[in-house]
């Protein structure tokens, strides 16, 4: 009997001493998507590095289990869509486990039990859920807090306003656009620690478990490695250290910085590299997409005045379809819809880079309007000039090149300048697919320090200066051509 017990102990000893066995990796590197502003789970610190519970946890698990990861932070909605479209292998973003999400995702073991809690301004008289009758409560879209509010709306009689990000929600509360917010308890308390003048009059309510997720039926080894790593971190105490780092009383969730970010100069001094990076992406998007749009727009503009009915019909369909679809929906369709469609047909994941998707969306959108500018410019030239040229035996193509287009170009130039300015502004819209251009960069900074007024003022000045300089340059070019 003693020999059998000893044999069992010898078998179990490696398991207890080395931790839970590791799963075999299938890929050389796993792409993990996350939120960009959901402190203390994930946020940018004052050194502009993504940190938080989720970031530390997934890195520690990857190290423990011996697999390589690449983390992207496009935002919660974009992260979910990225996993569904196969552009990311998993998501860790303070994501609550719900029955609806279980139909789309496979979840790991829970690593945090979430509470939702109500936040109101310090001067508010709201002290219970009953006081919310006819009031407006803000909540982030797609969260367990939203589910809680929806389920209890008829009981307490409040109105719900959803937001895509936390910074916009808290700004709306501070300006009086909404009366209260509902958010995960650590998130709301973090905002208070960062200077938000809020209070929590009602104790938090358990809303479920928080877990890591992958697209249903894919990457099962990633779930196994996460669970194994989580168990090991809990056993050796590393997991509790991560929680205490961000949730313990008096915990410091941002890296120490001597720069005062409550001033515009402080914001610029501490974030100028990040802002310049975002500005570079914005300019690249605008310039590349507009150059492509001019080529496409001229082609379809020429089709629209062609003597051939089939070409005119093709141009009309292109312009009507593209102009009839909002740019944000067009970008989302290209970035998420097309890869999903391809996968449904071929069974193979075909992700599209966010910059490429944004460029395609902006190019097509601007091309539809440029096509109309070209059509209008050509038709503004007196029709008699075309008739006179053709009566002299000059071909249609040569008449367009030598007589019509030179005159039409002078008429079109001001509209081209205006369209470029619009294209530059439209780059803010494609941030919805997670592309971190200038506007999205500003939102990420705001999510860390809640200096929304000053940060948006800085962004406004950036856009004003760039657009003014480019407009002046375009006008000089217009004068030279004329």
GROMACS .gro file of N, CA and C in nm, residues 125-235:
model
  333
  125UNK      N    1  -2.867   6.492  -0.641
  125UNK     CA    2  -2.952   6.447  -0.530
  125UNK      C    3  -2.997   6.302  -0.548
  126UNK      N    4  -2.953   6.237  -0.656
  126UNK     CA    5  -2.990   6.097  -0.681
  126UNK      C    6  -2.925   6.008  -0.575
  127UNK      N    7  -3.008   5.932  -0.504
  127UNK     CA    8  -2.959   5.847  -0.396
  127UNK      C    9  -3.004   5.702  -0.408
  128UNK      N   10  -3.091   5.674  -0.505
  128UNK     CA   11  -3.140   5.538  -0.524
  128UNK      C   12  -3.184   5.521  -0.669
  129UNK      N   13  -3.209   5.397  -0.710
  129UNK     CA   14  -3.256   5.373  -0.846
  129UNK      C   15  -3.392   5.438  -0.869
  130UNK      N   16  -3.473   5.448  -0.762
  130UNK     CA   17  -3.604   5.512  -0.774
  130UNK      C   18  -3.594   5.658  -0.813
  131UNK      N   19  -3.483   5.723  -0.776
  131UNK     CA   20  -3.465   5.865  -0.810
  131UNK      C   21  -3.431   5.886  -0.957
  132UNK      N   22  -3.410   5.779  -1.032
  132UNK     CA   23  -3.374   5.790  -1.172
  132UNK      C   24  -3.494   5.804  -1.265
  133UNK      N   25  -3.615   5.804  -1.212
  133UNK     CA   26  -3.735   5.814  -1.296
  133UNK      C   27  -3.730   5.940  -1.383
  134UNK      N   28  -3.749   5.920  -1.514
  134UNK     CA   29  -3.746   6.026  -1.615
  134UNK      C   30  -3.607   6.089  -1.632
  135UNK      N   31  -3.506   6.031  -1.569
  135UNK     CA   32  -3.369   6.078  -1.585
  135UNK      C   33  -3.301   5.996  -1.697
  136UNK      N   34  -3.188   6.047  -1.747
  136UNK     CA   35  -3.112   5.978  -1.853
  136UNK      C   36  -2.984   5.921  -1.795
  137UNK      N   37  -2.963   5.791  -1.819
  137UNK     CA   38  -2.844   5.723  -1.768
  137UNK      C   39  -2.756   5.683  -1.886
  138UNK      N   40  -2.629   5.717  -1.881
  138UNK     CA   41  -2.536   5.682  -1.987
  138UNK      C   42  -2.467   5.550  -1.959
  139UNK      N   43  -2.436   5.476  -2.065
  139UNK     CA   44  -2.370   5.348  -2.051
  139UNK      C   45  -2.294   5.316  -2.179
  140UNK      N   46  -2.184   5.240  -2.168
  140UNK     CA   47  -2.109   5.200  -2.287
  140UNK      C   48  -2.181   5.090  -2.361
  141UNK      N   49  -2.181   5.102  -2.492
  141UNK     CA   50  -2.250   5.006  -2.576
  141UNK      C   51  -2.187   4.866  -2.567
  142UNK      N   52  -2.274   4.764  -2.558
  142UNK     CA   53  -2.228   4.627  -2.560
  142UNK      C   54  -2.175   4.574  -2.428
  143UNK      N   55  -2.193   4.647  -2.318
  143UNK     CA   56  -2.142   4.604  -2.189
  143UNK      C   57  -2.250   4.537  -2.106
  144UNK      N   58  -2.207   4.466  -2.000
  144UNK     CA   59  -2.302   4.404  -1.909
  144UNK      C   60  -2.381   4.510  -1.833
  145UNK      N   61  -2.321   4.628  -1.814
  145UNK     CA   62  -2.393   4.738  -1.749
  145UNK      C   63  -2.514   4.780  -1.834
  146UNK      N   64  -2.497   4.779  -1.967
  146UNK     CA   65  -2.608   4.811  -2.056
  146UNK      C   66  -2.718   4.707  -2.042
  147UNK      N   67  -2.681   4.581  -2.033
  147UNK     CA   68  -2.781   4.475  -2.014
  147UNK      C   69  -2.858   4.494  -1.885
  148UNK      N   70  -2.786   4.529  -1.777
  148UNK     CA   71  -2.851   4.553  -1.648
  148UNK      C   72  -2.950   4.668  -1.657
  149UNK      N   73  -2.910   4.779  -1.722
  149UNK     CA   74  -2.999   4.895  -1.735
  149UNK      C   75  -3.122   4.861  -1.819
  150UNK      N   76  -3.103   4.788  -1.926
  150UNK     CA   77  -3.214   4.752  -2.014
  150UNK      C   78  -3.315   4.664  -1.941
  151UNK      N   79  -3.265   4.568  -1.864
  151UNK     CA   80  -3.353   4.476  -1.791
  151UNK      C   81  -3.434   4.547  -1.683
  152UNK      N   82  -3.383   4.655  -1.628
  152UNK     CA   83  -3.451   4.724  -1.517
  152UNK      C   84  -3.514   4.857  -1.559
  153UNK      N   85  -3.513   4.888  -1.689
  153UNK     CA   86  -3.563   5.017  -1.736
  153UNK      C   87  -3.710   5.038  -1.704
  154UNK      N   88  -3.794   4.939  -1.732
  154UNK     CA   89  -3.938   4.953  -1.707
  154UNK      C   90  -3.968   4.963  -1.557
  155UNK      N   91  -3.882   4.904  -1.476
  155UNK     CA   92  -3.903   4.906  -1.330
  155UNK      C   93  -3.879   5.044  -1.271
  156UNK      N   94  -3.775   5.113  -1.320
  156UNK     CA   95  -3.738   5.242  -1.260
  156UNK      C   96  -3.771   5.362  -1.348
  157UNK      N   97  -3.805   5.342  -1.474
  157UNK     CA   98  -3.853   5.451  -1.559
  157UNK      C   99  -3.750   5.551  -1.606
  158UNK      N  100  -3.624   5.511  -1.619
  158UNK     CA  101  -3.521   5.602  -1.669
  158UNK      C  102  -3.503   5.583  -1.819
  159UNK      N  103  -3.433   5.677  -1.881
  159UNK     CA  104  -3.397   5.667  -2.023
  159UNK      C  105  -3.250   5.627  -2.034
  160UNK      N  106  -3.218   5.554  -2.141
  160UNK     CA  107  -3.081   5.504  -2.159
  160UNK      C  108  -3.018   5.572  -2.280
  161UNK      N  109  -2.896   5.620  -2.263
  161UNK     CA  110  -2.818   5.676  -2.374
  161UNK      C  111  -2.687   5.599  -2.382
  162UNK      N  112  -2.660   5.538  -2.498
  162UNK     CA  113  -2.539   5.456  -2.513
  162UNK      C  114  -2.425   5.536  -2.575
  163UNK      N  115  -2.303   5.498  -2.538
  163UNK     CA  116  -2.182   5.563  -2.587
  163UNK      C  117  -2.084   5.457  -2.635
  164UNK      N  118  -2.000   5.494  -2.730
  164UNK     CA  119  -1.901   5.400  -2.782
  164UNK      C  120  -1.775   5.397  -2.698
  165UNK      N  121  -1.751   5.500  -2.617
  165UNK     CA  122  -1.632   5.503  -2.532
  165UNK      C  123  -1.662   5.574  -2.401
  166UNK      N  124  -1.579   5.544  -2.301
  166UNK     CA  125  -1.602   5.596  -2.168
  166UNK      C  126  -1.581   5.746  -2.156
  167UNK      N  127  -1.481   5.799  -2.227
  167UNK     CA  128  -1.451   5.943  -2.212
  167UNK      C  129  -1.569   6.028  -2.259
  168UNK      N  130  -1.634   5.990  -2.368
  168UNK     CA  131  -1.751   6.064  -2.415
  168UNK      C  132  -1.866   6.056  -2.315
  169UNK      N  133  -1.880   5.940  -2.252
  169UNK     CA  134  -1.987   5.921  -2.155
  169UNK      C  135  -1.966   6.011  -2.032
  170UNK      N  136  -1.844   6.012  -1.979
  170UNK     CA  137  -1.817   6.095  -1.862
  170UNK      C  138  -1.822   6.244  -1.895
  171UNK      N  139  -1.781   6.281  -2.016
  171UNK     CA  140  -1.793   6.421  -2.058
  171UNK      C  141  -1.940   6.463  -2.061
  172UNK      N  142  -2.026   6.375  -2.110
  172UNK     CA  143  -2.169   6.406  -2.118
  172UNK      C  144  -2.228   6.424  -1.978
  173UNK      N  145  -2.181   6.345  -1.883
  173UNK     CA  146  -2.229   6.360  -1.745
  173UNK      C  147  -2.183   6.493  -1.687
  174UNK      N  148  -2.059   6.530  -1.711
  174UNK     CA  149  -2.006   6.655  -1.657
  174UNK      C  150  -2.072   6.777  -1.716
  175UNK      N  151  -2.115   6.768  -1.843
  175UNK     CA  152  -2.180   6.883  -1.907
  175UNK      C  153  -2.331   6.886  -1.883
  176UNK      N  154  -2.386   6.785  -1.816
  176UNK     CA  155  -2.528   6.784  -1.786
  176UNK      C  156  -2.615   6.724  -1.895
  177UNK      N  157  -2.553   6.666  -1.999
  177UNK     CA  158  -2.631   6.604  -2.107
  177UNK      C  159  -2.702   6.478  -2.058
  178UNK      N  160  -2.644   6.410  -1.960
  178UNK     CA  161  -2.708   6.295  -1.896
  178UNK      C  162  -2.702   6.316  -1.745
  179UNK      N  163  -2.781   6.240  -1.672
  179UNK     CA  164  -2.793   6.260  -1.527
  179UNK      C  165  -2.707   6.164  -1.446
  180UNK      N  166  -2.672   6.050  -1.505
  180UNK     CA  167  -2.594   5.949  -1.434
  180UNK      C  168  -2.524   5.860  -1.535
  181UNK      N  169  -2.426   5.785  -1.488
  181UNK     CA  170  -2.361   5.685  -1.572
  181UNK      C  171  -2.360   5.552  -1.497
  182UNK      N  172  -2.357   5.443  -1.572
  182UNK     CA  173  -2.339   5.312  -1.511
  182UNK      C  174  -2.221   5.245  -1.577
  183UNK      N  175  -2.128   5.197  -1.494
  183UNK     CA  176  -2.004   5.142  -1.547
  183UNK      C  177  -1.952   5.036  -1.450
  184UNK      N  178  -1.851   4.960  -1.494
  184UNK     CA  179  -1.787   4.866  -1.403
  184UNK      C  180  -1.729   4.942  -1.284
  185UNK      N  181  -1.742   4.885  -1.166
  185UNK     CA  182  -1.702   4.955  -1.044
  185UNK      C  183  -1.556   5.001  -1.046
  186UNK      N  184  -1.459   4.916  -1.083
  186UNK     CA  185  -1.320   4.965  -1.083
  186UNK      C  186  -1.296   5.075  -1.185
  187UNK      N  187  -1.371   5.072  -1.296
  187UNK     CA  188  -1.355   5.174  -1.399
  187UNK      C  189  -1.404   5.309  -1.349
  188UNK      N  190  -1.522   5.309  -1.287
  188UNK     CA  191  -1.578   5.434  -1.238
  188UNK      C  192  -1.493   5.490  -1.123
  189UNK      N  193  -1.448   5.403  -1.036
  189UNK     CA  194  -1.367   5.451  -0.924
  189UNK      C  195  -1.230   5.501  -0.971
  190UNK      N  196  -1.181   5.443  -1.080
  190UNK     CA  197  -1.057   5.494  -1.138
  190UNK      C  198  -1.077   5.637  -1.187
  191UNK      N  199  -1.191   5.662  -1.254
  191UNK     CA  200  -1.217   5.796  -1.305
  191UNK      C  201  -1.224   5.897  -1.191
  192UNK      N  202  -1.277   5.855  -1.077
  192UNK     CA  203  -1.283   5.944  -0.961
  192UNK      C  204  -1.142   5.972  -0.910
  193UNK      N  205  -1.057   5.868  -0.910
  193UNK     CA  206  -0.919   5.886  -0.865
  193UNK      C  207  -0.840   5.980  -0.955
  194UNK      N  208  -0.887   5.995  -1.081
  194UNK     CA  209  -0.820   6.083  -1.176
  194UNK      C  210  -0.877   6.224  -1.179
  195UNK      N  211  -0.964   6.254  -1.081
  195UNK     CA  212  -1.012   6.391  -1.067
  195UNK      C  213  -1.156   6.415  -1.106
  196UNK      N  214  -1.228   6.311  -1.151
  196UNK     CA  215  -1.369   6.328  -1.184
  196UNK      C  216  -1.448   6.354  -1.055
  197UNK      N  217  -1.525   6.462  -1.053
  197UNK     CA  218  -1.601   6.499  -0.933
  197UNK      C  219  -1.734   6.423  -0.932
  198UNK      N  220  -1.724   6.293  -0.903
  198UNK     CA  221  -1.840   6.205  -0.903
  198UNK      C  222  -1.851   6.135  -0.769
  199UNK      N  223  -1.967   6.075  -0.748
  199UNK     CA  224  -1.988   5.992  -0.629
  199UNK      C  225  -2.070   5.869  -0.669
  200UNK      N  226  -2.067   5.769  -0.583
  200UNK     CA  227  -2.140   5.644  -0.609
  200UNK      C  228  -2.240   5.622  -0.496
  201UNK      N  229  -2.363   5.672  -0.510
  201UNK     CA  230  -2.460   5.668  -0.399
  201UNK      C  231  -2.519   5.530  -0.373
  202UNK      N  232  -2.507   5.436  -0.468
  202UNK     CA  233  -2.569   5.305  -0.455
  202UNK      C  234  -2.461   5.197  -0.460
  203UNK      N  235  -2.463   5.098  -0.370
  203UNK     CA  236  -2.363   4.991  -0.375
  203UNK      C  237  -2.364   4.919  -0.510
  204UNK      N  238  -2.247   4.867  -0.550
  204UNK     CA  239  -2.236   4.797  -0.677
  204UNK      C  240  -2.318   4.669  -0.680
  205UNK      N  241  -2.359   4.629  -0.800
  205UNK     CA  242  -2.439   4.509  -0.820
  205UNK      C  243  -2.361   4.409  -0.905
  206UNK      N  244  -2.345   4.283  -0.861
  206UNK     CA  245  -2.275   4.183  -0.943
  206UNK      C  246  -2.345   4.164  -1.078
  207UNK      N  247  -2.268   4.168  -1.185
  207UNK     CA  248  -2.328   4.155  -1.319
  207UNK      C  249  -2.268   4.040  -1.398
  208UNK      N  250  -2.174   3.967  -1.338
  208UNK     CA  251  -2.120   3.853  -1.411
  208UNK      C  252  -1.970   3.844  -1.406
  209UNK      N  253  -1.918   3.752  -1.486
  209UNK     CA  254  -1.776   3.724  -1.486
  209UNK      C  255  -1.707   3.787  -1.607
  210UNK      N  256  -1.581   3.820  -1.587
  210UNK     CA  257  -1.498   3.877  -1.694
  210UNK      C  258  -1.400   3.770  -1.740
  211UNK      N  259  -1.385   3.755  -1.874
  211UNK     CA  260  -1.301   3.647  -1.925
  211UNK      C  261  -1.237   3.684  -2.058
  212UNK      N  262  -1.139   3.605  -2.096
  212UNK     CA  263  -1.073   3.612  -2.225
  212UNK      C  264  -1.159   3.534  -2.325
  213UNK      N  265  -1.158   3.574  -2.454
  213UNK     CA  266  -1.244   3.507  -2.551
  213UNK      C  267  -1.178   3.492  -2.687
  214UNK      N  268  -1.222   3.390  -2.761
  214UNK     CA  269  -1.182   3.370  -2.901
  214UNK      C  270  -1.310   3.347  -2.981
  215UNK      N  271  -1.299   3.359  -3.112
  215UNK     CA  272  -1.413   3.332  -3.198
  215UNK      C  273  -1.455   3.186  -3.181
  216UNK      N  274  -1.585   3.165  -3.173
  216UNK     CA  275  -1.638   3.031  -3.144
  216UNK      C  276  -1.584   2.928  -3.244
  217UNK      N  277  -1.532   2.820  -3.190
  217UNK     CA  278  -1.483   2.712  -3.274
  217UNK      C  279  -1.341   2.729  -3.325
  218UNK      N  280  -1.273   2.838  -3.287
  218UNK     CA  281  -1.136   2.862  -3.334
  218UNK      C  282  -1.040   2.873  -3.217
  219UNK      N  283  -0.914   2.847  -3.242
  219UNK     CA  284  -0.806   2.864  -3.144
  219UNK      C  285  -0.835   2.803  -3.007
  220UNK      N  286  -0.878   2.677  -3.001
  220UNK     CA  287  -0.905   2.615  -2.870
  220UNK      C  288  -0.780   2.607  -2.784
  221UNK      N  289  -0.661   2.593  -2.849
  221UNK     CA  290  -0.537   2.585  -2.773
  221UNK      C  291  -0.507   2.716  -2.701
  222UNK      N  292  -0.556   2.829  -2.757
  222UNK     CA  293  -0.534   2.958  -2.694
  222UNK      C  294  -0.615   2.969  -2.564
  223UNK      N  295  -0.737   2.918  -2.567
  223UNK     CA  296  -0.819   2.916  -2.446
  223UNK      C  297  -0.753   2.826  -2.340
  224UNK      N  298  -0.703   2.710  -2.383
  224UNK     CA  299  -0.640   2.618  -2.290
  224UNK      C  300  -0.515   2.680  -2.228
  225UNK      N  301  -0.434   2.747  -2.312
  225UNK     CA  302  -0.313   2.811  -2.260
  225UNK      C  303  -0.347   2.923  -2.163
  226UNK      N  304  -0.454   2.998  -2.194
  226UNK     CA  305  -0.495   3.106  -2.103
  226UNK      C  306  -0.537   3.048  -1.969
  227UNK      N  307  -0.620   2.942  -1.972
  227UNK     CA  308  -0.667   2.881  -1.847
  227UNK      C  309  -0.551   2.822  -1.767
  228UNK      N  310  -0.459   2.754  -1.837
  228UNK     CA  311  -0.344   2.696  -1.768
  228UNK      C  312  -0.257   2.805  -1.706
  229UNK      N  313  -0.231   2.910  -1.784
  229UNK     CA  314  -0.149   3.019  -1.733
  229UNK      C  315  -0.214   3.091  -1.617
  230UNK      N  316  -0.345   3.113  -1.627
  230UNK     CA  317  -0.418   3.179  -1.518
  230UNK      C  318  -0.409   3.097  -1.390
  231UNK      N  319  -0.425   2.966  -1.401
  231UNK     CA  320  -0.415   2.879  -1.284
  231UNK      C  321  -0.276   2.886  -1.222
  232UNK      N  322  -0.173   2.888  -1.306
  232UNK     CA  323  -0.036   2.898  -1.255
  232UNK      C  324  -0.012   3.031  -1.185
  233UNK      N  325  -0.061   3.140  -1.244
  233UNK     CA  326  -0.041   3.273  -1.185
  233UNK      C  327  -0.114   3.286  -1.051
  234UNK      N  328  -0.231   3.222  -1.042
  234UNK     CA  329  -0.303   3.224  -0.915
  234UNK      C  330  -0.229   3.142  -0.810
  235UNK      N  331  -0.171   3.031  -0.853
  235UNK     CA  332  -0.101   2.944  -0.759
  235UNK      C  333   0.027   3.008  -0.706
   0.00000   0.00000   0.00000
